[in-house]
């Protein structure tokens, strides 16, 4: 799967964002190890705590369809610098392992990282074993 297609799909998802308050639209495209792609956009709510980020929408869609093994996620936004996932999204990503994270700016600049590099001291299920 080439990154250009994932970037295109993430940009298309961004167009569906519901961001009437911040006007900050974000799109994501998640590639699973089985080859399926799930997209997401941010969805704001007037009760701001109920808003959800594009990355989590894509991940939750994948998980709800039985997919839990991820290859990479692309995140796009209309930002001058490459977009970065928030802390909540980093923690949700860490729940599903270490995979590639591709972050894209409005100019098409790309930064690459991994979940582990973005959240090196993550909390995981190992802490819950008693």
Short mmCIF file of the C-alpha atoms (twelve columns), coordinates in Angstrom:
data_MODEL
# 
_entry.id   MODEL 
# 
loop_
_atom_site.group_PDB 
_atom_site.id 
_atom_site.type_symbol 
_atom_site.label_atom_id 
_atom_site.label_alt_id 
_atom_site.label_comp_id 
_atom_site.label_asym_id 
_atom_site.label_seq_id 
_atom_site.Cartn_x 
_atom_site.Cartn_y 
_atom_site.Cartn_z 
_atom_site.pdbx_PDB_model_num 
ATOM 1   C CA . UNK A 1   0.000   0.000  0.000  1 
ATOM 2   C CA . UNK A 2   1.550   3.278  -1.015 1 
ATOM 3   C CA . UNK A 3   1.544   6.280  1.275  1 
ATOM 4   C CA . UNK A 4   0.163   8.579  -1.431 1 
ATOM 5   C CA . UNK A 5   -3.137  6.684  -1.468 1 
ATOM 6   C CA . UNK A 6   -3.386  6.812  2.325  1 
ATOM 7   C CA . UNK A 7   -2.682  10.563 2.283  1 
ATOM 8   C CA . UNK A 8   -5.367  11.035 -0.367 1 
ATOM 9   C CA . UNK A 9   -7.894  9.056  1.686  1 
ATOM 10  C CA . UNK A 10  -7.000  10.965 4.855  1 
ATOM 11  C CA . UNK A 11  -7.512  14.263 3.014  1 
ATOM 12  C CA . UNK A 12  -10.881 13.059 1.742  1 
ATOM 13  C CA . UNK A 13  -11.866 12.075 5.287  1 
ATOM 14  C CA . UNK A 14  -10.790 15.515 6.520  1 
ATOM 15  C CA . UNK A 15  -13.458 17.055 4.285  1 
ATOM 16  C CA . UNK A 16  -16.104 15.251 6.363  1 
ATOM 17  C CA . UNK A 17  -14.883 16.743 9.646  1 
ATOM 18  C CA . UNK A 18  -17.518 18.274 11.904 1 
ATOM 19  C CA . UNK A 19  -15.553 21.216 13.317 1 
ATOM 20  C CA . UNK A 20  -18.001 24.131 13.578 1 
ATOM 21  C CA . UNK A 21  -16.321 25.550 16.706 1 
ATOM 22  C CA . UNK A 22  -12.585 25.282 16.108 1 
ATOM 23  C CA . UNK A 23  -12.685 25.134 12.289 1 
ATOM 24  C CA . UNK A 24  -9.701  22.773 12.751 1 
ATOM 25  C CA . UNK A 25  -10.298 19.832 10.424 1 
ATOM 26  C CA . UNK A 26  -8.260  16.639 10.698 1 
ATOM 27  C CA . UNK A 27  -8.376  13.435 8.669  1 
ATOM 28  C CA . UNK A 28  -6.841  10.027 9.218  1 
ATOM 29  C CA . UNK A 29  -6.373  6.822  7.227  1 
ATOM 30  C CA . UNK A 30  -5.443  3.644  9.063  1 
ATOM 31  C CA . UNK A 31  -3.946  0.651  7.251  1 
ATOM 32  C CA . UNK A 32  -4.365  -2.702 8.976  1 
ATOM 33  C CA . UNK A 33  -1.963  -5.602 8.584  1 
ATOM 34  C CA . UNK A 34  -4.718  -7.449 6.686  1 
ATOM 35  C CA . UNK A 35  -4.673  -4.648 4.075  1 
ATOM 36  C CA . UNK A 36  -7.951  -2.946 4.995  1 
ATOM 37  C CA . UNK A 37  -8.147  0.825  5.297  1 
ATOM 38  C CA . UNK A 38  -10.295 2.729  7.784  1 
ATOM 39  C CA . UNK A 39  -10.670 6.487  7.649  1 
ATOM 40  C CA . UNK A 40  -11.757 8.990  10.243 1 
ATOM 41  C CA . UNK A 41  -12.308 12.690 10.758 1 
ATOM 42  C CA . UNK A 42  -12.552 14.779 13.886 1 
ATOM 43  C CA . UNK A 43  -16.052 15.281 15.232 1 
ATOM 44  C CA . UNK A 44  -16.625 18.208 17.581 1 
ATOM 45  C CA . UNK A 45  -19.480 18.650 19.995 1 
ATOM 46  C CA . UNK A 46  -20.725 21.814 21.693 1 
ATOM 47  C CA . UNK A 47  -19.869 20.000 24.933 1 
ATOM 48  C CA . UNK A 48  -16.172 19.972 24.021 1 
ATOM 49  C CA . UNK A 49  -15.250 16.965 26.168 1 
ATOM 50  C CA . UNK A 50  -17.449 14.811 23.938 1 
ATOM 51  C CA . UNK A 51  -15.445 15.632 20.811 1 
ATOM 52  C CA . UNK A 52  -13.312 12.918 19.231 1 
ATOM 53  C CA . UNK A 53  -10.184 13.082 17.089 1 
ATOM 54  C CA . UNK A 54  -9.802  11.679 13.573 1 
ATOM 55  C CA . UNK A 55  -7.213  9.132  14.662 1 
ATOM 56  C CA . UNK A 56  -9.490  7.631  17.289 1 
ATOM 57  C CA . UNK A 57  -12.442 7.532  14.884 1 
ATOM 58  C CA . UNK A 58  -10.380 5.507  12.384 1 
ATOM 59  C CA . UNK A 59  -9.044  3.178  15.088 1 
ATOM 60  C CA . UNK A 60  -12.461 2.650  16.681 1 
ATOM 61  C CA . UNK A 61  -13.991 1.888  13.277 1 
ATOM 62  C CA . UNK A 62  -11.295 -0.717 12.640 1 
ATOM 63  C CA . UNK A 63  -11.652 -2.324 16.054 1 
ATOM 64  C CA . UNK A 64  -15.447 -2.395 15.738 1 
ATOM 65  C CA . UNK A 65  -14.944 -4.412 12.543 1 
ATOM 66  C CA . UNK A 66  -12.603 -6.903 14.227 1 
ATOM 67  C CA . UNK A 67  -9.257  -5.382 13.172 1 
ATOM 68  C CA . UNK A 68  -6.623  -4.872 15.869 1 
ATOM 69  C CA . UNK A 69  -3.306  -5.271 14.043 1 
ATOM 70  C CA . UNK A 70  -2.213  -2.011 12.450 1 
ATOM 71  C CA . UNK A 71  0.515   -1.301 9.898  1 
ATOM 72  C CA . UNK A 72  0.405   2.505  9.783  1 
ATOM 73  C CA . UNK A 73  -1.777  5.553  10.224 1 
ATOM 74  C CA . UNK A 74  -1.677  8.782  8.208  1 
ATOM 75  C CA . UNK A 75  -2.851  12.010 9.846  1 
ATOM 76  C CA . UNK A 76  -3.480  15.196 7.841  1 
ATOM 77  C CA . UNK A 77  -4.539  18.717 8.780  1 
ATOM 78  C CA . UNK A 78  -4.406  22.238 7.419  1 
ATOM 79  C CA . UNK A 79  -1.371  23.086 9.530  1 
ATOM 80  C CA . UNK A 80  1.831   24.805 8.466  1 
ATOM 81  C CA . UNK A 81  3.906   22.158 10.245 1 
ATOM 82  C CA . UNK A 82  3.169   18.460 10.145 1 
ATOM 83  C CA . UNK A 83  0.266   17.622 12.432 1 
ATOM 84  C CA . UNK A 84  0.943   15.755 15.680 1 
ATOM 85  C CA . UNK A 85  -1.506  13.427 17.426 1 
ATOM 86  C CA . UNK A 86  -2.757  14.543 20.836 1 
ATOM 87  C CA . UNK A 87  -1.901  12.631 23.987 1 
ATOM 88  C CA . UNK A 88  -5.225  10.785 24.094 1 
ATOM 89  C CA . UNK A 89  -4.727  9.551  20.532 1 
ATOM 90  C CA . UNK A 90  -1.166  8.482  21.324 1 
ATOM 91  C CA . UNK A 91  -2.444  6.411  24.249 1 
ATOM 92  C CA . UNK A 92  -5.185  4.826  22.131 1 
ATOM 93  C CA . UNK A 93  -2.632  3.982  19.437 1 
ATOM 94  C CA . UNK A 94  -0.328  2.456  22.069 1 
ATOM 95  C CA . UNK A 95  -3.140  0.092  23.097 1 
ATOM 96  C CA . UNK A 96  -2.691  -1.618 19.728 1 
ATOM 97  C CA . UNK A 97  1.081   -1.835 19.544 1 
ATOM 98  C CA . UNK A 98  3.901   -0.049 17.805 1 
ATOM 99  C CA . UNK A 99  3.162   0.939  14.215 1 
ATOM 100 C CA . UNK A 100 4.172   3.710  11.833 1 
ATOM 101 C CA . UNK A 101 2.649   7.179  12.225 1 
ATOM 102 C CA . UNK A 102 2.809   9.466  9.185  1 
ATOM 103 C CA . UNK A 103 1.997   13.130 9.845  1 
ATOM 104 C CA . UNK A 104 1.287   15.518 6.966  1 
ATOM 105 C CA . UNK A 105 1.058   19.321 6.721  1 
ATOM 106 C CA . UNK A 106 -1.175  21.325 4.384  1 
ATOM 107 C CA . UNK A 107 1.832   21.782 2.064  1 
ATOM 108 C CA . UNK A 108 2.311   18.018 1.850  1 
ATOM 109 C CA . UNK A 109 5.380   17.892 4.083  1 
ATOM 110 C CA . UNK A 110 5.700   14.535 5.824  1 
ATOM 111 C CA . UNK A 111 7.083   13.502 9.208  1 
ATOM 112 C CA . UNK A 112 7.386   9.855  10.137 1 
ATOM 113 C CA . UNK A 113 7.530   8.321  13.554 1 
ATOM 114 C CA . UNK A 114 6.260   5.328  15.472 1 
ATOM 115 C CA . UNK A 115 3.804   4.977  18.304 1 
ATOM 116 C CA . UNK A 116 6.647   3.990  20.643 1 
ATOM 117 C CA . UNK A 117 8.648   7.121  19.765 1 
ATOM 118 C CA . UNK A 118 5.595   9.368  20.180 1 
ATOM 119 C CA . UNK A 119 4.703   7.836  23.557 1 
ATOM 120 C CA . UNK A 120 7.808   6.160  25.007 1 
ATOM 121 C CA . UNK A 121 6.429   5.746  28.544 1 
ATOM 122 C CA . UNK A 122 2.989   4.521  27.606 1 
ATOM 123 C CA . UNK A 123 0.557   2.889  29.968 1 
ATOM 124 C CA . UNK A 124 -0.456  -0.601 28.865 1 
ATOM 125 C CA . UNK A 125 -2.179  -3.751 30.039 1 
ATOM 126 C CA . UNK A 126 0.980   -5.049 31.693 1 
ATOM 127 C CA . UNK A 127 0.322   -2.618 34.545 1 
ATOM 128 C CA . UNK A 128 -3.088  -4.182 35.145 1 
ATOM 129 C CA . UNK A 129 -1.815  -7.701 35.761 1 
ATOM 130 C CA . UNK A 130 -2.041  -8.554 39.431 1 
# 
